[in-house]
Coordinates of C-alpha atoms in Angstrom, one line a residue:
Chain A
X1 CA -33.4 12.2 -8.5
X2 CA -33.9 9.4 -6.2
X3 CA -36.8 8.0 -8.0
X4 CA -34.5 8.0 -10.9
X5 CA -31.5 6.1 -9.6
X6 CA -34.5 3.5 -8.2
X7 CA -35.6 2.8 -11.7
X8 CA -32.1 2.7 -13.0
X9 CA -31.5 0.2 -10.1
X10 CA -34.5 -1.9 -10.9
X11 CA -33.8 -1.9 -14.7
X12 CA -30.3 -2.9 -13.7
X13 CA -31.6 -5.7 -11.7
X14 CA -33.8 -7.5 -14.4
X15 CA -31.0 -6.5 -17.2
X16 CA -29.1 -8.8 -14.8
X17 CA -31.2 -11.4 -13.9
X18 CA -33.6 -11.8 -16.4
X19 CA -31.3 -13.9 -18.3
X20 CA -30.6 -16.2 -15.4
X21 CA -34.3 -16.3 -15.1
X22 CA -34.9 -19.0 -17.7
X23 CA -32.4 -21.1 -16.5
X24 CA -33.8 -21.2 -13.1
X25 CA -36.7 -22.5 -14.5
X26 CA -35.3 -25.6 -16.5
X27 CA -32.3 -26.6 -14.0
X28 CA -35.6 -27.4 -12.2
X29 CA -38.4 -28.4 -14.2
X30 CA -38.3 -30.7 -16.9
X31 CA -41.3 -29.2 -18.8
X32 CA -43.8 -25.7 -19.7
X33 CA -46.4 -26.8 -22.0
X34 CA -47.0 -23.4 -24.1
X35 CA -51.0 -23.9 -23.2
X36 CA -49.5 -24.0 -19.2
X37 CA -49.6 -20.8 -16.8
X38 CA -46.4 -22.3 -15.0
X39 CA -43.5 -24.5 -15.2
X40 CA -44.4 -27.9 -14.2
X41 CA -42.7 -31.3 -13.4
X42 CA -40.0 -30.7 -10.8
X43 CA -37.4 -32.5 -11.0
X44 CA -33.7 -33.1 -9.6
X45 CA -32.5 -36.0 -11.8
X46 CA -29.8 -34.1 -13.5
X47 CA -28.3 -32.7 -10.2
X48 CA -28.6 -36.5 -9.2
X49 CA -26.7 -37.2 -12.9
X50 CA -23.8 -34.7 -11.9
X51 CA -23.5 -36.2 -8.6
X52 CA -23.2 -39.7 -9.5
X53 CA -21.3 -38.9 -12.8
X54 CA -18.4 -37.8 -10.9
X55 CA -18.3 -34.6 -12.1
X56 CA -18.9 -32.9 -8.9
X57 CA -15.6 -33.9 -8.4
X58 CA -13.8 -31.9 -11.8
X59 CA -15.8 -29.2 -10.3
X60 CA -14.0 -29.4 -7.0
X61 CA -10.4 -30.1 -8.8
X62 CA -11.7 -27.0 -10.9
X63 CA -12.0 -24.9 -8.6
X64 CA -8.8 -25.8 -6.3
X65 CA -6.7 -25.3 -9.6
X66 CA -8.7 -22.0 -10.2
X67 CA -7.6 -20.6 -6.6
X68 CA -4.1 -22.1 -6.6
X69 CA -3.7 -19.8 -10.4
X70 CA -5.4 -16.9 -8.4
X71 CA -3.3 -17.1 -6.0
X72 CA 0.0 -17.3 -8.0
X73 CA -1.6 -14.5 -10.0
X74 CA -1.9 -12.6 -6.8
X75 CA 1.3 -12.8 -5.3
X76 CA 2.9 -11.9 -8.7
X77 CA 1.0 -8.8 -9.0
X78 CA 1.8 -8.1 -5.6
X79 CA 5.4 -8.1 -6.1
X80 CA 5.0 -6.3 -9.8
X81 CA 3.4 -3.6 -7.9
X82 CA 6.0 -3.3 -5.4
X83 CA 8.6 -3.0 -8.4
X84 CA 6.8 -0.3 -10.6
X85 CA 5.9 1.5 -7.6
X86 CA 9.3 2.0 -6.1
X87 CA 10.7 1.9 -9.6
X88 CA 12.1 4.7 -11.7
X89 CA 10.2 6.3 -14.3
X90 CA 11.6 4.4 -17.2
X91 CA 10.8 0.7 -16.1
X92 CA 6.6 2.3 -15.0
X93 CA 7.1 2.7 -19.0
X94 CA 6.5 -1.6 -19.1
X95 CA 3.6 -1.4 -17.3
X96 CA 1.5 -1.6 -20.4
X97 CA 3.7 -4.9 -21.0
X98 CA 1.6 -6.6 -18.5
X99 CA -1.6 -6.2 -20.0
X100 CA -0.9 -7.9 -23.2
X101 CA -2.1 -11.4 -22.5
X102 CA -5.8 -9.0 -22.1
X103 CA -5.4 -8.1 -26.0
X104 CA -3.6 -11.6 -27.3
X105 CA -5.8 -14.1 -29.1
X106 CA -5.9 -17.3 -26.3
X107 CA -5.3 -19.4 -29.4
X108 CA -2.0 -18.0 -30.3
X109 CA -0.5 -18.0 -27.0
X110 CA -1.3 -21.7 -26.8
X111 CA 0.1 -22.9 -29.8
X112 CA 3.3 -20.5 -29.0
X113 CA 3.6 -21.8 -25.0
X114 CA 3.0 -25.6 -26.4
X115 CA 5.5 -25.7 -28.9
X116 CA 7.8 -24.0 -26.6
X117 CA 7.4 -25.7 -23.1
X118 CA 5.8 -29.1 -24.2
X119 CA 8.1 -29.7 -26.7
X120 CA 10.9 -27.8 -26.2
X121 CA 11.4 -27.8 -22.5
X122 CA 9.3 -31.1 -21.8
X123 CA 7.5 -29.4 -19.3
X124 CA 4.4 -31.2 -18.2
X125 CA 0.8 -30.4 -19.8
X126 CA -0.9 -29.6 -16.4
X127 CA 1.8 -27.5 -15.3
X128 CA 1.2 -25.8 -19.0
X129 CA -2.0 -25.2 -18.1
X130 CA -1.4 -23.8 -14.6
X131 CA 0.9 -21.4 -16.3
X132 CA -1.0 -20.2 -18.6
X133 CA -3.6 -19.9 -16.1
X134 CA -1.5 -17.5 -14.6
X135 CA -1.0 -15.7 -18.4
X136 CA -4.4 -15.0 -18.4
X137 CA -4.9 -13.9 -14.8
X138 CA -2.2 -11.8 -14.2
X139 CA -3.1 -8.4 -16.1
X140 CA -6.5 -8.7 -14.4
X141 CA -5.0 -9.1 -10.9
X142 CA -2.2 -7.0 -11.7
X143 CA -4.4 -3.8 -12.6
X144 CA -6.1 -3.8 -9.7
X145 CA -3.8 -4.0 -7.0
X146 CA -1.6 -2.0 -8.8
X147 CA -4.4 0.8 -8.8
X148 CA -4.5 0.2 -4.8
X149 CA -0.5 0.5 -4.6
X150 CA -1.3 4.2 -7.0
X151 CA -3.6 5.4 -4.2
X152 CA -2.3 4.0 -1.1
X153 CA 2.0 4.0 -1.6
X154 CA 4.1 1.9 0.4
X155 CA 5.0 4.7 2.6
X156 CA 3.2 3.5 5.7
X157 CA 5.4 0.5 5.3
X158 CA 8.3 2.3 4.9
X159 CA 7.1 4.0 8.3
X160 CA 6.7 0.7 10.1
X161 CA 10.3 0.0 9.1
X162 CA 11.4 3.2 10.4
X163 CA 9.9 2.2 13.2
X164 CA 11.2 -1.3 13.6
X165 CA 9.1 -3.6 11.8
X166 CA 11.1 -6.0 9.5
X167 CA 10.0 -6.5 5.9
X168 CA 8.2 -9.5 6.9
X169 CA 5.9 -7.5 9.8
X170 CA 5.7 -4.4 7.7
X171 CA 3.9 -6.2 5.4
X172 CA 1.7 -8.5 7.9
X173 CA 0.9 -6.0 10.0
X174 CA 0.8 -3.0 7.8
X175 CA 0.1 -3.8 4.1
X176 CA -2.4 -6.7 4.2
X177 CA -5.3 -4.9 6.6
X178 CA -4.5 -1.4 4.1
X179 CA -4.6 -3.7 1.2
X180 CA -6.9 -6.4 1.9
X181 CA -9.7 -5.6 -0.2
X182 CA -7.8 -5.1 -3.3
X183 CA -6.1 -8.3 -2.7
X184 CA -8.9 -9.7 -2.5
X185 CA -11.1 -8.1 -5.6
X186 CA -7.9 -8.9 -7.0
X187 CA -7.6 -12.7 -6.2
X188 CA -11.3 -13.4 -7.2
X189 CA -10.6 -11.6 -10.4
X190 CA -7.7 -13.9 -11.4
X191 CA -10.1 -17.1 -9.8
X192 CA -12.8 -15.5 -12.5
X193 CA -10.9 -15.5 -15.6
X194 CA -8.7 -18.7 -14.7
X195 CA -12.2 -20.7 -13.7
X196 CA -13.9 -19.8 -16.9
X197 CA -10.9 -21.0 -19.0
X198 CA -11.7 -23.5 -21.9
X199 CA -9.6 -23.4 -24.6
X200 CA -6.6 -23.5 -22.8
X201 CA -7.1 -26.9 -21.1
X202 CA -9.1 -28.5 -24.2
X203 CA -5.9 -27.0 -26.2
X204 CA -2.9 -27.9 -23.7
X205 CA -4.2 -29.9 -21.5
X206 CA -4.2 -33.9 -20.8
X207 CA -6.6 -35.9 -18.8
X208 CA -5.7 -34.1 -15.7
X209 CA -6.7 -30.9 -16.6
X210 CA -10.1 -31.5 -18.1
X211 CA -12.3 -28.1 -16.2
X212 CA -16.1 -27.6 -15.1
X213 CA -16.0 -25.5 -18.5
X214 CA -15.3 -28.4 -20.9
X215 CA -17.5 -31.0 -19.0
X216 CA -20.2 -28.2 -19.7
X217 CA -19.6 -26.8 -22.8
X218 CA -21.0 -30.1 -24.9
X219 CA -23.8 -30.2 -22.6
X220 CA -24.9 -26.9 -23.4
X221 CA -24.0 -27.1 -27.7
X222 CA -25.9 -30.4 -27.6
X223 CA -29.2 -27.7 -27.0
X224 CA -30.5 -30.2 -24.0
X225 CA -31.7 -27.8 -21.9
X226 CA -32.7 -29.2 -18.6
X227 CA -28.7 -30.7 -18.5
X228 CA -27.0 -28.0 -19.6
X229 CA -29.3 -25.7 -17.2
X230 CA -28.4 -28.0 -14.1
X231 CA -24.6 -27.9 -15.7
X232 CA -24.6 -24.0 -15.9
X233 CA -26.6 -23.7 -12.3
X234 CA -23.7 -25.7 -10.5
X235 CA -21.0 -24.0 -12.4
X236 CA -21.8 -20.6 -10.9
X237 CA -22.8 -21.9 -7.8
X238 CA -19.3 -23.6 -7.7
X239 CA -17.8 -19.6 -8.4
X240 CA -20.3 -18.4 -5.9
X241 CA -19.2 -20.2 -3.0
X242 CA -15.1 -19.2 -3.5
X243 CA -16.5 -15.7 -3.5
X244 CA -18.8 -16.2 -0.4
X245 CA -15.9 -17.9 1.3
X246 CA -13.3 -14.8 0.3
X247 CA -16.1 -12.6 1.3
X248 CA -16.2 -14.2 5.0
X249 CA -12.3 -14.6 5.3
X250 CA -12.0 -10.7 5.0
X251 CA -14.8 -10.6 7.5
X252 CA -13.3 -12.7 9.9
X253 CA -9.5 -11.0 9.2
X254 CA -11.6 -7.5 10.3
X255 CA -13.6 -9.0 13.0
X256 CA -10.5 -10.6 14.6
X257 CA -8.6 -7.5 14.4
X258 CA -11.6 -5.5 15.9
X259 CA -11.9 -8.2 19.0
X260 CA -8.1 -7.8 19.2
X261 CA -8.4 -4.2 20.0
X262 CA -11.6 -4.4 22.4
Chain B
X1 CA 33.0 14.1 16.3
X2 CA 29.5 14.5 14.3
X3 CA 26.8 12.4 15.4
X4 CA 24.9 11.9 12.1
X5 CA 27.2 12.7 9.1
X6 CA 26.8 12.6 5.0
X7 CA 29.5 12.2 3.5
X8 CA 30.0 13.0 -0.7
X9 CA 26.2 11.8 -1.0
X10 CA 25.1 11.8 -4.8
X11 CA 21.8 11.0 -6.0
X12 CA 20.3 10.7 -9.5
X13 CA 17.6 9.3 -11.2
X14 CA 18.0 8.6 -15.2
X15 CA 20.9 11.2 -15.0
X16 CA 19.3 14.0 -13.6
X17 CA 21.3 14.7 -10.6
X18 CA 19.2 14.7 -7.8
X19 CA 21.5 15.1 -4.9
X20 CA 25.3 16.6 -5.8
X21 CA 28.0 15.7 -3.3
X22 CA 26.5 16.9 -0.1
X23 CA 28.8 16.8 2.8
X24 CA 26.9 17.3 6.2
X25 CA 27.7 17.2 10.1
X26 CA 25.2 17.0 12.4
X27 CA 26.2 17.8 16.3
X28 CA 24.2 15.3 18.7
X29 CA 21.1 17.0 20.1
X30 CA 21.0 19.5 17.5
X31 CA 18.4 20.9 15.9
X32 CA 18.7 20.5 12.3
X33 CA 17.1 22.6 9.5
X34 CA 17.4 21.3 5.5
X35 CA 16.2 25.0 4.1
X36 CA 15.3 25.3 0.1
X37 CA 12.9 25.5 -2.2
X38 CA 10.1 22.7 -3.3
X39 CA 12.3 20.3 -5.8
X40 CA 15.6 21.1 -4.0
X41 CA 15.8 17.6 -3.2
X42 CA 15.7 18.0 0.4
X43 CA 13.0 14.8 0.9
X44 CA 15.7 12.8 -0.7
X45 CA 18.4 13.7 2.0
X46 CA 15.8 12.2 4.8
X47 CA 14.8 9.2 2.5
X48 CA 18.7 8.3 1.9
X49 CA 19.2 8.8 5.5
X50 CA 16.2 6.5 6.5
X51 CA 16.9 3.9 3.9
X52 CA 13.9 4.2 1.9
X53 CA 16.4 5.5 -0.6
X54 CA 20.1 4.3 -1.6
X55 CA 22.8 6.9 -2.6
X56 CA 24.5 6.3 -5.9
X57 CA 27.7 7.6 -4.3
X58 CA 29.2 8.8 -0.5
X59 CA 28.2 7.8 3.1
X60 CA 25.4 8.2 5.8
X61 CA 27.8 7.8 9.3
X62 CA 25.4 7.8 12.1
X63 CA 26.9 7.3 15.7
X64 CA 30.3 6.3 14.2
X65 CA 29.3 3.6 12.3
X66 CA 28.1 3.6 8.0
X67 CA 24.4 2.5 8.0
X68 CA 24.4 2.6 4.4
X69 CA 23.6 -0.5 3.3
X70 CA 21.8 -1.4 6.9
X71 CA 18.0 -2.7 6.6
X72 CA 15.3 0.7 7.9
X73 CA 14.6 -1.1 10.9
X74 CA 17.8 -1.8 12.2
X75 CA 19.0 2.0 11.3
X76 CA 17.2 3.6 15.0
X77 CA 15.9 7.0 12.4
X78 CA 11.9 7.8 12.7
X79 CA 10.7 10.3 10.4
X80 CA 7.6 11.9 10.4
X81 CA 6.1 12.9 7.0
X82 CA 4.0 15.6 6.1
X83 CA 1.4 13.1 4.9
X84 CA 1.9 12.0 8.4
X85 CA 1.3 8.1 7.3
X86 CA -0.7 6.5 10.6
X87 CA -1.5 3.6 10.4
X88 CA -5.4 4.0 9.5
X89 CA -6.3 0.5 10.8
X90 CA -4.8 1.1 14.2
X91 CA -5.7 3.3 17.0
X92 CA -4.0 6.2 18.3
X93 CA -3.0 4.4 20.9
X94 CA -2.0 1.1 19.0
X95 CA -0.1 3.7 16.5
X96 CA 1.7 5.0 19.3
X97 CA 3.3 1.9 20.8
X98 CA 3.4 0.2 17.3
X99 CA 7.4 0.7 17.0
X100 CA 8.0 0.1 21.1
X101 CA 6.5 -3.2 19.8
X102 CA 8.6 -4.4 16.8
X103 CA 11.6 -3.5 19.3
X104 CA 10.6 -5.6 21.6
X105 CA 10.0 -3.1 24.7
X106 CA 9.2 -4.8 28.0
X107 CA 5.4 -4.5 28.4
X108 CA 5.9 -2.5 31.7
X109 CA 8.1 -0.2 29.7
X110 CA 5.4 0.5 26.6
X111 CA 2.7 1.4 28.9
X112 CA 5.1 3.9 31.0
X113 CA 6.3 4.7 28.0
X114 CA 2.7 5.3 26.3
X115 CA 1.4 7.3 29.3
X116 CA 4.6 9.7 29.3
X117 CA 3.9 10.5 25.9
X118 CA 0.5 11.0 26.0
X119 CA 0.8 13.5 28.8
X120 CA 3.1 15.3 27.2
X121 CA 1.3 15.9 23.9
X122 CA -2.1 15.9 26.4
X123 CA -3.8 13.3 24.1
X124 CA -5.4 11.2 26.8
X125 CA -8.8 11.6 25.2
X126 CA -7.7 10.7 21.7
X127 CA -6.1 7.4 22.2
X128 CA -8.7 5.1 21.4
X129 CA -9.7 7.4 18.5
X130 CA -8.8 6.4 15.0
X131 CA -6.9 8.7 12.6
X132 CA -9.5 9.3 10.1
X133 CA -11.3 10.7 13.6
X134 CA -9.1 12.9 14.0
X135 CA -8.1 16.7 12.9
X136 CA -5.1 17.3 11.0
X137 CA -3.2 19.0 14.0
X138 CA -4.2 15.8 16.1
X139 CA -2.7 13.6 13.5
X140 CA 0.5 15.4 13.3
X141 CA 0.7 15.1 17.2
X142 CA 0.3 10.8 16.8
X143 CA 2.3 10.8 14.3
X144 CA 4.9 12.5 16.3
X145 CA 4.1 10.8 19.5
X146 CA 4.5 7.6 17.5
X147 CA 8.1 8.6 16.0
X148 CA 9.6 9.8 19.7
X149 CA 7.7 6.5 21.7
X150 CA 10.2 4.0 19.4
X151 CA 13.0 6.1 20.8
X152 CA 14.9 6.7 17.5
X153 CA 18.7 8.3 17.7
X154 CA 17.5 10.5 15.4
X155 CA 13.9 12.2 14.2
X156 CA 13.5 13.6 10.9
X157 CA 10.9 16.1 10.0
X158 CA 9.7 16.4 6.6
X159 CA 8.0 19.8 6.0
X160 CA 5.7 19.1 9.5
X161 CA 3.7 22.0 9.1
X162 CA 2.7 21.6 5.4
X163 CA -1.6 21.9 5.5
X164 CA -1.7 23.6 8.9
X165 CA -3.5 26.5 9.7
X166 CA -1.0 29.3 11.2
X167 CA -2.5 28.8 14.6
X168 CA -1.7 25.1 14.5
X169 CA 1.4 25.5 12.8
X170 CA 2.2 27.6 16.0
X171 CA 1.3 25.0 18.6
X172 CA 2.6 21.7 17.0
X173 CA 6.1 23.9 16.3
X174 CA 6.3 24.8 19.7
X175 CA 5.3 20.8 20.9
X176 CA 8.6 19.7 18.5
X177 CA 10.5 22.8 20.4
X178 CA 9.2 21.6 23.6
X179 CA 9.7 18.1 22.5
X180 CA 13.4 18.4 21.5
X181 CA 14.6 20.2 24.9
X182 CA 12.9 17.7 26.8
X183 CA 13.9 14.4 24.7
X184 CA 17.5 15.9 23.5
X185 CA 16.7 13.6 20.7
X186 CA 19.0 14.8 17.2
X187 CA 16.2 16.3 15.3
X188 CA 16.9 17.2 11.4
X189 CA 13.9 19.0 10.0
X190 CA 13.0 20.2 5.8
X191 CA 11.5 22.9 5.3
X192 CA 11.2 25.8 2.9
X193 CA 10.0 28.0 5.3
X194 CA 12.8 29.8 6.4
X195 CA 10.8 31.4 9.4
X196 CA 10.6 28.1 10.6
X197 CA 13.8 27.3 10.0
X198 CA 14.7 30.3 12.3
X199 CA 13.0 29.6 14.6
X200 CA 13.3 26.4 15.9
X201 CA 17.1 25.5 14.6
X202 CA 20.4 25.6 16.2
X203 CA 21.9 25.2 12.5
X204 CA 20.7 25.7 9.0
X205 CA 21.6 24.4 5.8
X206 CA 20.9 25.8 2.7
X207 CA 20.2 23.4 -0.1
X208 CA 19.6 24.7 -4.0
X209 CA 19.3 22.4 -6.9
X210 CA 21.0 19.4 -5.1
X211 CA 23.8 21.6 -4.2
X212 CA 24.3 22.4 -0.5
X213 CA 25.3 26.0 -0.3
X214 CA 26.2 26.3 2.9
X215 CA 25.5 25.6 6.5
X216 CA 25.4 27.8 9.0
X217 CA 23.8 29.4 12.8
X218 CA 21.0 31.0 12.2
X219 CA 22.3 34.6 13.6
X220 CA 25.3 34.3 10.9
X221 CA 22.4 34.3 8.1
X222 CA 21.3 37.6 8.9
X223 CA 23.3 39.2 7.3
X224 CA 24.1 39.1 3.3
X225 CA 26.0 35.7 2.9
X226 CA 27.4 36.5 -0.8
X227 CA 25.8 33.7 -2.2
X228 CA 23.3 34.6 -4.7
X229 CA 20.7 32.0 -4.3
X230 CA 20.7 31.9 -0.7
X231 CA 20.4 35.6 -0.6
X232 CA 17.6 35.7 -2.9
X233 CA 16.0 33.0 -1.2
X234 CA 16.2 34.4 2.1
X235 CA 15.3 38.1 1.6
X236 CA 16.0 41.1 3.6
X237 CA 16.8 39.9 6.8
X238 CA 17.3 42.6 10.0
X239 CA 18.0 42.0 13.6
X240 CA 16.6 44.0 16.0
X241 CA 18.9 43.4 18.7
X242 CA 16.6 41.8 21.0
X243 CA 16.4 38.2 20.0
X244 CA 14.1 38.9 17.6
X245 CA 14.6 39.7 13.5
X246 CA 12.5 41.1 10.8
X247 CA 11.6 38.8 7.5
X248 CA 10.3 41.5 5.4
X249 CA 7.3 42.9 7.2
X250 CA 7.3 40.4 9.6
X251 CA 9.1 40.1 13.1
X252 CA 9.8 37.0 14.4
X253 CA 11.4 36.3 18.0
X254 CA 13.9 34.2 18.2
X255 CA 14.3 33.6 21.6

């Protein structure tokens, strides 16, 4: 049996990377003769090209507008939770509601949220995007810390109150270390789907919301493949870092609460 | 005057009545017992009376004053659940002084406090343990340790001996009995269980389908009461004269 889950693992493991294999190789070499063993002329011109093309920085803006959607996302699911949880059985009944926007085409939301908010309500085209950032998020973060809230309750809160804690400690010093991981499965989840949006800011969108994924998208249709290699590489390495960093912060949260006790 | 009173409490959820005009008094000191069977809606009494829930209708009066509307933490009620809820991120210890904490106990007083109580419930060795670490009995003693160190005006016991082996049941029943003559704290227990409800109670109510049928000292149950679902509930009850009464085939002491 356990030689069987190892080759399930390893088959897993090239399934995964083996894709990702070949654009290792061209974000860093520029050619591989057919009559060559290996890949040959390294080079780092492109990553030179992204630097000093500025779009480093709509990776940055990317990503902050990515986590500030994730976050929103996240504290809205929070509180939906807290509703269908304490809720009586005829408003759990909506719950399906929420994971619409999972099943909607992208396309028909936008043209339905520009007409209305852009031209009706004048609302701003960034602030368009942001909310439908959200949209799209929400059901994702939504069904997973709901699925925590399903397991978990807010009883122990309900305790902590019983035992003097105020809403605002209940929840500090109660829910978040119960909760943390899903919050934060759930916040990268949202930062996932909101990070790899394209439509919606090449749709809604003006200047301000232009994303990683539209500065790489013509790179990788105009089937240069050393550009949209380097293009791709940074774009998950962008992702990777917010999930490293999330990673550490529940790492630190624990560890400080473990030197606390000692 | 009572100390902890419902007054015309109604409950319901999508019209099904939960809870139907319930009128209760509740002496200071007392031990309480909320007898009936699972779906009676005794854990809605306790969760109205903690705040957790809110009556559609009537009163909770506790000292005097209405706490309906007053936030959980302001209210002074600790309940301890059958789930028993510790917090799993927090020691025994940390558990324990958790509520002496939010209200602001002076830090002399939380560790006199904390050592009293662990004595008492002779957890010494368990308080840097965490709850997953810990039996089910040992659990049920934290999580009563951490209800009586906040010192509530009233403690509320929602079926405590659900999951326990009879031997446990036995010890952590007579800790509560132990508990309550010591603390004098106003102690209102659930339970359908009506040996435990014996047992440990000064008074007994009997609540059926939302309905409470009556309330009563245990030794005035013994005999028939005329009504059919308490009756029926309660089986053939017979004193023996000597403090101690016979549920079926089984004798239980009273005394």
């Amino acid at each position: 049996m356990k030689i069987f889950n190892k080759i399930i693992f390893t088959l897993l493991m090239i399934f995964l990377l083996l894709p990702l294999l070949s654009m290792l190789i061209w974000t860093f070499f520029s050619s591989w003769a057919s009559n060559d063993n290996l890949p040959s002329n390294l080079t780092l011109k492109w990553f030179i090209y992204f630097v000093n093309s500025g779009d480093w920085l709509i990776g940055v803006k990317s990503v902050l507008f990515s986590i500030s959607a994730a976050f929103f996302s996240l504290i809205l699911s929070i509180m939906l939770s807290r509703f269908f949880i304490k809720s009586s059985f005829k408003y759990k009944q909506l719950e399906s509601m929420f994971y619409l926007p999972m099943l909607l085409p992208v396309v028909s939301v936008c043209i339905g949220s520009h007409k209305m908010l852009l031209n009706i309500l004048g609302i701003k085209g960034s602030i368009i995007v942001l909310i439908l950032h959200i949209y799209f998020s929400l059901p994702y973060a939504f069904k997973m810390v709901y699925s925590f809230y399903n397991v978990w309750g807010i009883e122990q809160e309900q305790v902590a109150r019983g035992l003097g804690a105020n809403r605002w400690k209940a929840f500090y010093l109660i829910n978040v270390p119960i909760y943390l991981n899903g919050y934060i499965s759930s916040f990268l989840m949202a930062f996932i789907i909101s990070y790899s949006q394209y439509f919606v800011n090449f749709f809604v969108g003006d200047y301000n919301s232009v994303n990683f994924s539209m500065i790489m998208t013509p790179y990788i249709t105009g089937s240069d493949r050393n550009i949209a290699s380097v293009y791709i590489f940074l774009y998950m390495l962008y992702g990777i870092i917010v999930m490293l960093l999330c990673t550490g912060i529940e790492k630190m949260y624990n560890n400080r609460k473990r030197n606390e006790r000692i | 005057m009572s100390f902890l009173e419902l007054k015309n409490l109604s409950y319901s959820i999508t019209n099904n009545d939960i809870l139907n005009d319930i009128n209760l008094n509740i002496d200071k000191s007392c031990f309480f017992s909320i007898l009936g069977p699972s779906g009676a809606g005794k854990t809605t009494i306790l969760r109205i009376i903690t705040g957790a829930l809110f009556a559609d209708k009537g009163q909770v009066i506790l000292d005097g004053e209405v706490i309906n509307y007053l936030p959980m933490e302001k209210r002074q009620i600790a309940m301890v659940h059958q789930s028993k809820y510790l917090f799993p991120h927090l020691s025994v210890i940390e558990n324990i002084q958790f509520g002496m904490k939010m209200k602001k106990f002076d830090k002399d007083k939380i560790i006199k406090k904390t050592e009293e109580i662990v004595e008492f419930f002779n957890m010494k060795e368990h308080i840097l343990k965490y709850p997953y670490q810990l039996s089910g009995g040992q659990q049920q003693l934290v999580a009563l340790m951490r209800a009586l160190a906040s010192e509530p005006k009233v403690l509320l016991l929602d079926e405590p001996f659900t999951g326990l082996d009879n031997n446990l049941k036995i010890y952590i029943r007579d800790y509560i009995l132990k508990l309550h003559r010591q603390f004098k704290i106003t102690t209102v227990m659930i339970t359908h269980d009506k040996e435990d409800a014996f047992f440990m109670s000064d008074k007994i109510a009997f609540l059926f389908k939302g309905k409470m049928l009556l309330c009563e000292e245990p030794g005035k149950l013994i005999n028939s009461t005329g009504i059919e679902e308490v009756d029926s509930f309660l089986g053939q009850i017979t004193s023996l004269g000597d403090g101690s009464i016979v549920f079926s085939d089984k004798i239980l002491k009273i005394n």
